[in-house]
Coordinates of C-alpha atoms and ligand atoms in Angstrom, one line a residue:
M1 CA -13.7 42.8 10.9
R2 CA -11.1 44.1 8.5
K3 CA -8.7 41.5 9.8
V4 CA -11.0 38.6 9.3
I5 CA -11.9 39.7 5.8
Y6 CA -8.2 40.2 5.0
K7 CA -7.4 36.7 6.2
Y8 CA -10.1 35.0 4.0
A9 CA -9.4 37.2 1.0
L10 CA -5.7 36.1 1.2
K11 CA -6.7 32.5 1.5
N12 CA -9.1 32.8 -1.4
A13 CA -6.4 34.4 -3.5
L14 CA -3.9 31.8 -2.5
D15 CA -6.2 28.9 -3.5
Y16 CA -7.7 30.3 -6.7
G17 CA -5.2 33.0 -7.9
R18 CA -7.7 35.8 -7.2
A19 CA -10.0 36.6 -4.3
E20 CA -13.7 36.6 -5.2
P21 CA -15.9 38.8 -3.0
K22 CA -18.7 36.3 -2.8
A23 CA -16.5 33.5 -1.7
V24 CA -14.7 35.6 0.8
L25 CA -18.0 36.9 2.3
G26 CA -19.2 33.3 2.8
K27 CA -16.1 32.3 4.7
V28 CA -16.2 35.5 6.8
L29 CA -19.8 34.9 7.9
Q30 CA -19.1 31.3 8.6
E31 CA -16.5 32.3 11.1
K32 CA -18.3 35.4 12.4
P33 CA -22.0 35.1 11.8
E34 CA -22.5 38.2 14.1
F35 CA -21.0 40.4 11.4
K36 CA -24.4 40.1 9.6
K37 CA -25.7 42.8 11.9
N38 CA -23.3 45.3 10.3
I39 CA -23.8 44.1 6.8
K40 CA -23.3 47.6 5.3
E41 CA -20.0 48.1 6.9
L42 CA -19.0 44.5 6.1
L43 CA -19.8 44.9 2.4
S44 CA -17.9 48.1 1.9
L45 CA -14.9 46.8 3.8
L46 CA -15.0 43.6 1.8
D47 CA -14.9 45.5 -1.5
E48 CA -11.9 47.5 -0.4
V49 CA -10.0 44.6 1.1
V50 CA -10.5 42.2 -1.9
K51 CA -9.2 44.9 -4.2
E52 CA -6.2 45.3 -2.0
V53 CA -5.5 41.6 -1.9
N54 CA -5.9 41.2 -5.6
A55 CA -3.2 43.7 -6.2
L56 CA -0.7 41.6 -4.3
S57 CA 1.7 39.2 -6.0
P58 CA 1.4 35.5 -5.2
E59 CA 4.6 35.7 -3.1
E60 CA 3.2 38.6 -1.1
V61 CA -0.1 36.7 -0.6
R62 CA 1.9 33.8 0.7
R63 CA 3.9 35.9 2.9
E64 CA 1.0 37.9 4.3
I65 CA -1.0 34.9 5.1
Q66 CA 1.6 33.4 7.4
G67 CA 0.5 35.4 10.4
F68 CA -3.1 34.0 10.3
E69 CA -4.5 30.9 11.7
F70 CA -7.2 28.8 10.0
V71 CA -9.4 26.4 11.8
A72 CA -8.9 23.2 9.8
K73 CA -11.9 22.5 7.7
K74 CA -13.4 19.3 9.2
K75 CA -13.4 17.3 6.1
E76 CA -16.0 14.6 6.4
K77 CA -13.6 11.6 6.2
K78 CA -15.3 9.1 4.1
A79 CA -15.5 6.0 6.3
L80 CA -15.9 2.5 5.0
P81 CA -19.2 0.8 6.1
D82 CA -19.1 -2.0 8.6
L83 CA -18.8 -5.5 7.3
P84 CA -21.9 -7.6 7.8
G85 CA -21.7 -10.1 10.6
A86 CA -18.1 -9.2 11.5
E87 CA -16.9 -10.1 14.9
K88 CA -13.8 -12.1 14.3
V89 CA -12.7 -11.5 10.7
V90 CA -10.2 -13.5 8.6
L91 CA -9.5 -11.8 5.3
R92 CA -7.1 -12.3 2.5
F93 CA -5.3 -10.4 -0.2
A94 CA -4.6 -12.9 -3.0
P95 CA -2.5 -11.5 -5.9
N96 CA -1.1 -13.6 -8.7
P97 CA 2.7 -13.2 -8.6
S98 CA 3.1 -12.1 -12.2
G99 CA 4.5 -8.7 -11.5
P100 CA 4.6 -6.0 -8.8
L101 CA 1.4 -4.5 -7.5
H102 CA -0.4 -1.7 -9.4
L103 CA -3.1 0.7 -8.5
G104 CA -5.8 -1.9 -9.4
H105 CA -4.5 -4.2 -6.7
C106 CA -4.4 -1.5 -4.2
R107 CA -8.2 -1.6 -3.7
A108 CA -8.3 -5.2 -2.5
A109 CA -5.1 -4.8 -0.5
V110 CA -6.1 -1.5 1.2
L111 CA -9.7 -2.4 1.9
N112 CA -8.9 -5.8 3.4
D113 CA -6.2 -4.2 5.5
E114 CA -8.5 -1.5 6.7
Y115 CA -11.1 -4.1 7.8
A116 CA -8.6 -6.4 9.3
K117 CA -7.4 -3.5 11.4
R118 CA -10.8 -2.3 12.3
Y119 CA -11.9 -5.7 13.6
S120 CA -8.4 -6.7 15.0
G121 CA -8.7 -9.6 12.6
K122 CA -6.3 -11.6 10.5
L123 CA -5.1 -10.8 7.1
I124 CA -3.5 -13.5 5.0
L125 CA -1.3 -12.7 2.0
R126 CA -1.9 -15.5 -0.5
F127 CA 0.0 -15.9 -3.7
E128 CA -2.1 -17.5 -6.3
D129 CA 0.5 -19.1 -8.4
T130 CA -1.0 -22.3 -9.7
D131 CA -0.5 -21.3 -13.4
P132 CA 3.2 -21.8 -14.0
A133 CA 2.9 -19.7 -17.2
R134 CA 2.0 -16.7 -15.3
V135 CA 4.5 -16.8 -12.5
D136 CA 7.3 -14.3 -12.3
P137 CA 9.8 -15.6 -9.6
E138 CA 10.7 -12.0 -8.8
A139 CA 7.1 -11.0 -8.1
Y140 CA 6.8 -12.6 -4.6
S141 CA 9.3 -10.3 -3.0
M142 CA 8.2 -7.3 -5.1
V143 CA 4.6 -7.7 -3.9
E144 CA 5.7 -8.0 -0.3
E145 CA 7.8 -4.9 -0.6
D146 CA 4.9 -3.0 -2.2
L147 CA 2.6 -4.0 0.6
R148 CA 5.1 -2.9 3.3
W149 CA 5.3 0.4 1.6
L150 CA 1.5 0.7 1.4
G151 CA 1.3 0.0 5.1
V152 CA -0.6 -3.2 4.6
E153 CA -0.1 -5.5 7.6
Y154 CA -0.6 -9.2 6.9
H155 CA -0.2 -11.9 9.5
E156 CA 0.6 -14.9 7.3
V157 CA 1.9 -15.7 3.9
V158 CA 0.5 -18.6 1.9
I159 CA 2.0 -19.7 -1.4
Q160 CA -0.5 -22.0 -3.2
S161 CA 2.2 -23.9 -5.2
E162 CA 3.5 -25.1 -1.8
H163 CA 0.2 -26.8 -1.0
L164 CA -0.6 -28.7 -4.2
D165 CA -1.2 -31.8 -2.2
N166 CA -4.2 -30.2 -0.6
Y167 CA -5.9 -29.7 -3.9
Y168 CA -5.0 -33.2 -5.1
R169 CA -6.7 -34.5 -2.0
Y170 CA -9.9 -32.6 -2.4
A171 CA -10.0 -33.4 -6.1
R172 CA -9.8 -37.1 -5.3
E173 CA -12.6 -36.6 -2.8
L174 CA -14.8 -35.1 -5.4
L175 CA -14.1 -37.9 -7.9
K176 CA -14.9 -40.4 -5.2
M177 CA -18.2 -38.6 -4.4
G178 CA -19.1 -38.7 -8.1
K179 CA -19.1 -34.9 -8.2
A180 CA -16.2 -34.6 -10.7
Y181 CA -14.8 -36.7 -13.5
V182 CA -11.7 -36.9 -15.6
C183 CA -12.4 -35.7 -19.1
T184 CA -10.3 -36.7 -22.0
C185 CA -12.3 -35.2 -24.8
S186 CA -10.7 -32.7 -27.2
P187 CA -11.7 -29.1 -26.9
E188 CA -13.5 -29.2 -30.3
E189 CA -15.6 -32.2 -29.4
L190 CA -16.5 -30.7 -26.1
R191 CA -17.4 -27.3 -27.5
A192 CA -19.9 -28.9 -29.8
L193 CA -21.5 -31.0 -27.1
R194 CA -21.4 -28.2 -24.6
S195 CA -23.3 -25.7 -26.7
A196 CA -25.9 -28.4 -27.4
G197 CA -26.2 -28.9 -23.6
K198 CA -25.1 -32.5 -24.1
A199 CA -22.8 -34.6 -21.9
C200 CA -19.6 -36.2 -23.1
G201 CA -18.9 -39.9 -22.6
C202 CA -16.5 -39.1 -19.7
R203 CA -19.3 -37.7 -17.6
D204 CA -20.8 -41.1 -16.8
K205 CA -17.7 -42.9 -15.8
G206 CA -17.8 -44.6 -12.4
S207 CA -15.6 -43.2 -9.6
E208 CA -13.2 -46.2 -9.8
E209 CA -12.4 -45.4 -13.4
N210 CA -12.2 -41.7 -12.6
L211 CA -9.7 -42.3 -9.8
E212 CA -7.6 -44.5 -12.1
D213 CA -7.6 -41.8 -14.9
Y214 CA -6.8 -39.2 -12.3
S215 CA -3.6 -41.2 -11.3
R216 CA -2.7 -41.3 -15.0
M217 CA -2.8 -37.5 -15.1
F218 CA 0.3 -37.5 -12.8
N219 CA 2.5 -39.6 -15.0
E220 CA 0.9 -40.7 -18.3
F221 CA -1.4 -38.1 -19.9
R222 CA 0.3 -35.2 -21.5
E223 CA -0.7 -31.5 -21.2
G224 CA -4.2 -31.0 -22.7
E225 CA -5.0 -34.7 -22.8
A226 CA -7.0 -34.9 -19.6
V227 CA -8.6 -32.5 -17.1
V228 CA -10.8 -32.9 -14.1
R229 CA -14.2 -31.3 -14.5
L230 CA -16.7 -30.5 -11.7
K231 CA -20.2 -31.8 -12.4
T232 CA -22.3 -28.7 -12.3
S233 CA -25.2 -28.9 -14.8
L234 CA -25.2 -28.9 -18.5
T235 CA -28.2 -26.6 -18.7
L236 CA -26.7 -23.7 -16.9
P237 CA -27.4 -20.5 -18.9
D238 CA -23.7 -19.5 -18.8
P239 CA -21.8 -22.2 -20.8
T240 CA -18.5 -21.4 -18.9
M241 CA -20.3 -22.7 -15.8
R242 CA -21.2 -26.0 -17.3
D243 CA -18.9 -28.7 -15.8
F244 CA -16.0 -26.3 -15.5
V245 CA -12.4 -27.5 -15.2
I246 CA -10.9 -27.7 -11.7
M247 CA -7.6 -29.6 -12.4
R248 CA -5.3 -29.8 -15.4
I249 CA -1.8 -30.7 -16.5
S250 CA 0.8 -28.1 -17.3
E251 CA 4.2 -29.2 -18.5
K252 CA 5.7 -25.8 -18.2
P253 CA 8.1 -26.0 -15.2
H254 CA 7.0 -24.1 -12.2
P255 CA 9.8 -22.0 -10.7
R256 CA 8.8 -22.9 -7.2
A257 CA 7.3 -26.4 -7.7
P258 CA 9.8 -28.4 -9.7
G259 CA 8.7 -31.8 -10.9
R260 CA 5.0 -31.0 -10.6
R261 CA 2.6 -31.2 -13.5
V262 CA -0.9 -31.3 -12.2
Y263 CA -2.4 -28.0 -11.0
P264 CA -5.7 -26.7 -9.7
L265 CA -7.5 -24.0 -11.6
Y266 CA -8.1 -20.7 -9.9
N267 CA -11.6 -21.4 -8.7
F268 CA -10.9 -24.7 -7.2
A269 CA -7.7 -23.5 -5.4
V270 CA -9.4 -20.5 -4.1
A271 CA -12.5 -22.3 -2.7
V272 CA -10.3 -24.9 -1.0
D273 CA -8.0 -22.3 0.5
D274 CA -10.7 -19.9 1.6
H275 CA -12.3 -22.8 3.4
L276 CA -9.1 -24.2 4.9
M277 CA -8.0 -20.8 6.1
G278 CA -11.4 -20.0 7.7
M279 CA -12.1 -16.9 5.6
T280 CA -15.0 -15.0 7.0
H281 CA -15.4 -12.4 4.3
V282 CA -14.2 -12.3 0.7
L283 CA -14.0 -8.8 -0.8
R284 CA -13.6 -8.8 -4.5
G285 CA -14.6 -7.0 -7.6
K286 CA -17.8 -7.6 -9.5
D287 CA -15.7 -9.1 -12.3
H288 CA -15.5 -12.1 -10.0
L289 CA -19.2 -12.7 -9.7
I290 CA -19.1 -15.8 -12.0
N291 CA -16.1 -17.1 -10.1
T292 CA -17.9 -16.8 -6.9
R293 CA -20.8 -18.8 -8.3
K294 CA -18.4 -21.5 -9.5
Q295 CA -16.7 -21.6 -6.1
E296 CA -20.1 -21.9 -4.4
F297 CA -20.6 -25.3 -6.2
I298 CA -17.5 -26.6 -4.5
Y299 CA -18.6 -25.3 -1.1
D300 CA -22.0 -27.0 -1.6
Y301 CA -20.5 -30.3 -2.5
F302 CA -18.4 -30.4 0.6
F303 CA -21.1 -28.8 2.8
W304 CA -18.6 -26.1 3.8
P305 CA -20.0 -23.0 5.4
K306 CA -19.5 -20.0 3.0
P307 CA -17.7 -16.8 3.8
K308 CA -19.6 -13.6 3.1
F309 CA -18.9 -12.6 -0.5
I310 CA -18.8 -8.9 -1.1
H311 CA -18.5 -7.7 -4.6
Y312 CA -17.5 -4.1 -5.2
G313 CA -17.9 -2.2 -8.5
L314 CA -15.2 -1.9 -11.1
M315 CA -12.6 0.8 -10.6
K316 CA -11.6 2.5 -13.8
V317 CA -8.2 4.1 -13.8
E318 CA -7.5 6.4 -16.7
G319 CA -4.2 7.3 -18.1
L320 CA -1.9 4.5 -17.1
E321 CA -1.2 1.0 -18.1
L322 CA -2.6 -1.5 -15.5
S323 CA -2.5 -4.8 -17.2
T324 CA 0.4 -6.8 -15.8
S325 CA 0.8 -8.9 -18.9
L326 CA 0.9 -5.9 -21.2
M327 CA 3.4 -4.2 -18.9
A328 CA 5.6 -7.3 -18.8
R329 CA 5.4 -7.5 -22.6
G330 CA 6.2 -3.8 -23.0
I331 CA 9.2 -4.1 -20.8
K332 CA 10.5 -7.1 -22.6
E333 CA 10.1 -5.4 -26.0
G334 CA 11.8 -2.3 -24.7
K335 CA 8.7 -0.1 -24.9
Y336 CA 8.9 0.6 -21.2
R337 CA 12.2 0.9 -19.3
G338 CA 11.1 -1.3 -16.5
W339 CA 8.4 -1.7 -13.8
E340 CA 9.3 1.8 -12.6
D341 CA 8.4 3.4 -16.0
L342 CA 6.2 6.4 -15.1
R343 CA 3.6 5.4 -17.7
L344 CA 2.8 2.3 -15.7
G345 CA 0.4 2.2 -12.8
T346 CA 2.7 0.2 -10.6
L347 CA 3.3 1.2 -7.1
I348 CA 7.0 1.3 -7.9
A349 CA 6.4 4.0 -10.5
L350 CA 4.0 6.0 -8.2
R351 CA 6.6 5.8 -5.4
R352 CA 9.3 7.0 -7.8
R353 CA 7.1 10.0 -8.7
G354 CA 6.8 11.1 -5.1
I355 CA 3.3 9.8 -4.4
R356 CA 2.9 8.9 -0.8
P357 CA 1.3 5.7 0.3
E358 CA -1.0 7.5 2.7
A359 CA -2.4 9.5 -0.2
I360 CA -3.1 6.3 -2.2
R361 CA -4.8 4.7 0.8
R362 CA -7.0 7.7 1.3
A363 CA -8.0 7.9 -2.3
I364 CA -8.7 4.2 -2.3
I365 CA -10.9 4.4 0.8
D366 CA -12.8 7.2 -0.9
V367 CA -13.4 4.8 -3.8
G368 CA -15.0 2.5 -1.2
I369 CA -16.8 -0.8 -1.6
K370 CA -20.0 0.2 -3.3
S371 CA -21.2 -2.1 -6.0
T372 CA -21.5 0.7 -8.6
D373 CA -18.6 1.2 -11.0
I374 CA -16.4 4.1 -10.2
S375 CA -13.5 6.0 -11.7
F376 CA -10.4 6.4 -9.7
S377 CA -9.9 10.1 -9.1
W378 CA -6.4 11.3 -9.8
K379 CA -7.5 14.7 -8.7
N380 CA -8.3 13.3 -5.3
L381 CA -5.1 11.4 -5.1
Y382 CA -3.0 14.5 -6.0
A383 CA -4.9 16.7 -3.5
Y384 CA -4.2 14.3 -0.7
N385 CA -0.6 13.9 -1.8
K386 CA -0.1 17.6 -2.0
E387 CA -1.3 18.0 1.6
L388 CA 1.4 15.5 2.6
I389 CA 4.3 16.9 0.5
D390 CA 3.8 20.6 0.4
R391 CA 5.0 21.3 3.9
D392 CA 8.5 19.8 3.3
A393 CA 9.0 20.5 -0.4
K394 CA 11.7 23.1 -0.9
R395 CA 11.2 25.5 -3.7
F396 CA 13.5 25.7 -6.7
F397 CA 13.5 27.4 -10.0
F398 CA 13.5 25.1 -13.0
V399 CA 13.6 26.5 -16.5
P400 CA 12.3 24.1 -19.1
D401 CA 13.4 24.5 -22.7
P402 CA 15.8 27.3 -21.7
R403 CA 16.5 30.5 -23.7
L404 CA 19.4 32.8 -23.0
L405 CA 18.6 36.2 -21.4
I406 CA 21.4 38.7 -21.5
I407 CA 21.0 41.7 -19.3
K408 CA 23.1 44.8 -20.2
D409 CA 24.3 47.3 -17.7
T410 CA 25.0 45.4 -14.6
G411 CA 25.1 48.5 -12.5
G412 CA 23.2 47.5 -9.5
I413 CA 22.8 43.8 -10.4
K414 CA 24.1 41.5 -7.7
E415 CA 25.7 38.2 -8.4
K416 CA 23.6 36.6 -5.7
Y417 CA 20.0 36.9 -4.5
I418 CA 18.6 35.3 -1.4
A419 CA 15.2 33.8 -1.3
P420 CA 13.4 31.6 1.1
S421 CA 13.4 27.8 0.4
H422 CA 9.8 27.6 1.4
P423 CA 7.4 30.6 1.4
E424 CA 5.7 29.6 4.7
R425 CA 8.4 27.8 6.6
Q426 CA 11.4 30.0 7.5
E427 CA 13.0 27.0 9.2
L428 CA 13.7 25.3 5.9
G429 CA 16.3 28.0 5.3
K430 CA 17.3 30.1 2.4
R431 CA 18.6 29.6 -1.1
E432 CA 21.0 31.5 -3.2
L433 CA 20.0 32.5 -6.7
K434 CA 22.9 33.4 -9.0
F435 CA 23.6 35.2 -12.2
E436 CA 26.6 34.7 -14.4
I437 CA 28.2 38.1 -14.6
S438 CA 31.0 39.1 -16.9
G439 CA 31.9 42.7 -17.8
D440 CA 28.8 44.7 -18.1
E441 CA 26.6 41.7 -18.8
A442 CA 24.6 39.4 -16.6
R443 CA 23.4 36.1 -18.1
T444 CA 20.7 33.7 -17.1
Y445 CA 18.0 31.5 -18.8
I446 CA 14.3 31.8 -18.9
S447 CA 11.9 29.1 -20.2
G448 CA 11.0 28.8 -23.9
M449 CA 7.4 29.4 -23.0
D450 CA 8.1 32.7 -21.3
Y451 CA 10.5 33.7 -24.0
K452 CA 7.9 33.1 -26.7
R453 CA 5.5 35.5 -24.9
L454 CA 7.9 38.4 -24.7
K455 CA 7.8 41.4 -26.9
K456 CA 10.3 44.1 -27.3
G457 CA 9.7 46.8 -24.7
D458 CA 8.1 44.4 -22.2
V459 CA 9.1 44.5 -18.6
I460 CA 9.5 41.2 -16.8
R461 CA 10.3 40.5 -13.2
L462 CA 12.9 37.8 -12.6
M463 CA 11.4 36.4 -9.5
E464 CA 13.2 37.2 -6.2
A465 CA 15.6 39.5 -8.1
F466 CA 14.8 42.6 -10.2
N467 CA 12.9 43.8 -13.3
V468 CA 14.2 43.7 -16.8
Q469 CA 13.1 45.6 -19.9
I470 CA 13.4 43.6 -23.1
M471 CA 15.3 45.4 -25.8
E472 CA 15.7 42.8 -28.4
K473 CA 14.8 39.2 -29.2
S474 CA 16.5 37.0 -31.8
D475 CA 17.4 33.4 -32.4
G476 CA 16.2 32.3 -29.1
T477 CA 18.2 34.9 -27.2
A478 CA 16.7 37.9 -25.4
M479 CA 18.5 41.0 -24.6
G480 CA 17.3 43.3 -21.8
M481 CA 18.3 46.1 -19.5
L482 CA 18.0 46.4 -15.8
H483 CA 14.7 48.4 -15.4
S484 CA 14.1 48.6 -11.6
H485 CA 14.4 46.6 -8.5
S486 CA 11.1 46.6 -6.6
L487 CA 8.3 44.2 -6.7
Q488 CA 5.9 47.1 -6.4
E489 CA 7.2 48.5 -9.6
A490 CA 6.8 45.2 -11.3
R491 CA 3.3 45.0 -10.1
R492 CA 2.5 48.5 -11.2
L493 CA 3.7 47.6 -14.7
R494 CA 1.9 44.3 -14.6
A495 CA 5.2 42.6 -15.4
P496 CA 5.0 38.8 -15.5
L497 CA 7.0 37.1 -12.7
I498 CA 9.4 34.6 -14.3
Q499 CA 11.7 32.0 -12.9
W500 CA 15.3 31.9 -14.1
A501 CA 18.3 29.7 -13.7
S502 CA 21.5 28.6 -15.4
Q503 CA 23.6 26.3 -13.2
V504 CA 22.3 22.8 -13.1
N505 CA 21.3 20.5 -15.9
V506 CA 17.9 19.0 -15.0
E507 CA 15.8 16.4 -16.7
V508 CA 12.2 15.8 -15.6
E509 CA 10.6 12.5 -16.5
M510 CA 6.9 13.1 -17.1
P511 CA 4.1 10.5 -16.4
D512 CA 3.3 10.4 -20.2
G513 CA 6.8 9.2 -20.9
D514 CA 8.2 12.6 -22.1
T515 CA 11.4 14.0 -20.7
I516 CA 11.6 17.8 -20.2
R517 CA 15.1 19.2 -20.1
G518 CA 16.2 22.5 -18.8
Y519 CA 18.3 24.4 -16.2
G520 CA 17.8 24.5 -12.5
E521 CA 19.2 26.8 -9.9
A522 CA 22.5 26.0 -8.1
G523 CA 20.9 24.6 -5.0
L524 CA 19.5 21.7 -6.8
A525 CA 22.9 20.1 -6.9
E526 CA 22.6 19.8 -3.1
T527 CA 19.3 17.9 -3.1
E528 CA 19.3 14.2 -2.3
V529 CA 17.7 11.3 -4.1
G530 CA 14.1 10.9 -2.7
D531 CA 13.6 14.6 -1.9
V532 CA 10.4 15.9 -3.2
V533 CA 10.8 19.5 -4.3
Q534 CA 8.6 22.1 -5.9
F535 CA 9.7 23.6 -9.2
E536 CA 8.0 26.9 -9.1
R537 CA 5.4 27.5 -11.7
F538 CA 6.0 23.9 -12.9
G539 CA 5.0 21.4 -10.2
F540 CA 6.2 19.0 -7.6
S541 CA 8.9 16.5 -8.5
R542 CA 10.9 13.9 -6.8
I543 CA 14.7 13.8 -7.2
D544 CA 15.5 10.4 -8.7
K545 CA 19.2 10.8 -9.6
K546 CA 22.0 13.1 -8.6
G547 CA 24.8 14.2 -10.9
D548 CA 24.8 15.8 -14.3
P549 CA 22.0 16.0 -15.1
V550 CA 19.9 15.9 -12.0
V551 CA 17.0 13.6 -12.9
A552 CA 13.6 14.3 -11.3
C553 CA 10.2 12.6 -11.7
Y554 CA 7.2 14.7 -12.0
T555 CA 4.7 14.3 -9.2
H556 CA 1.8 16.7 -10.0
R557 CA 1.0 20.4 -10.0
Ligands
LIG1 N1 -6.0 -13.9 -7.5 C1 -7.3 -13.3 -7.7 C2 -7.1 -11.9 -8.3 O1 -6.0 -11.3 -8.1 C3 -8.0 -13.2 -6.4 C4 -9.3 -12.7 -6.4 C5 -10.3 -13.3 -5.5 O2 -10.3 -14.6 -5.4 O3 -11.0 -12.6 -4.8 O4 -7.9 -11.4 -9.0

């Protein structure tokens, strides 16, 4: 009984800093319901053991807990619901190539990928690049690289600008059927007529005349002088739905379609492609509801069967910039250093921070496809990510905003102290922590925050080394004396445990754009770019650059 209580008290202390008798009791009874029979004995033991555990240092808790096994909590993995009528599915992920992918895109990418895998279906990556003004030629390969990293497996790549002739053909078809017309009215004229629910003169042209005007769009009309409108109805409650534009002229050169000037608008291109590619389900955000309705007009005119449209709620992502156009502008203006700037919600930036794609996928699956709006949970993402990185992250001391600590009387102070690289995994080896010793002084640095808290006379423990009594504090330098060696003594005196280092210059880039500078322990010089480490009492970080300084990107606590 004692052992079971001890185990859960340790676990509780590890997870929450202190063991709470109630929480421990719950866990104990969950594993051993039969203990209820001896409840008196259980409660008195519980009291004793919890006190004992709460007197341990965090390191001791970590060390003690190693010998115990925990049955993994069966976390109810939130599964996505089945798709309606899904036997053979064809799905697509259809980004605009205006930049690399960001967290907002991940929802459509991951959900479609999950479903394509679940039903052994087909996933098409379709670049929607029929607006030359919004095409970044670099984006195509960036998007593919992001998808590969995310583990999204697509089976075909379609680039809309390579299929402009398809849209021309179907536009001609609609003009012939009398379901569309070439409109040459100015926007002002149109707006006035539109809000009055009135038709413009172009609406009544015969198809001969329309087809002729359509040909002129390819060589005669200039940008803005003529568009093709779909005949919907002029009395639709939403004015944007009334005879909306499906083709237009853009004289801005397209990086992948030189010499072209007539382009389909988004809704027309999407309807044509979703039909031609045999899409069975279209998963998209509620912000596309009006678009879906516009696209349905096109399906109806051609008597095409419709895919199942599924609209999920909006996903709010707080804290990071997610608008591709604002990101691009910020980069151009020098506000952001590039797509990898940690203030941006791009996958490149998340990757650089040490966020794992599996964690993103799990957090996105939790968001799900419900139609209610939802906030993306960073907490969730970080918890998943921590599960993935904690096991392999070596521990290091990092001292932000460093202040010198001089320890007098080096009698008994060693130059080197040995500590485990990981509290639970011996196999990750050991690390050497070093003081700079000269004469009868040992020097190291502690963080500005720890320094500020110190008062003359305090005893602190330099983690993994010894205890120091502070004699004096002035101008950002603390003087101390070796007080004692044992951790027990530090605990008895309630000495704070403090990390210390002096060897390696370290810069940590934070997600808010800040850079935190300080010193790290010697072993940091041996880390490789891409390693995720844990700076004790600071947080996980991914090594981004070697050298002087070592540059790391902050992952999370
Ligand atoms: N290119 C569109 C987007 O990224 C595709 C959305 C859709 O048609 O579902 O928003």
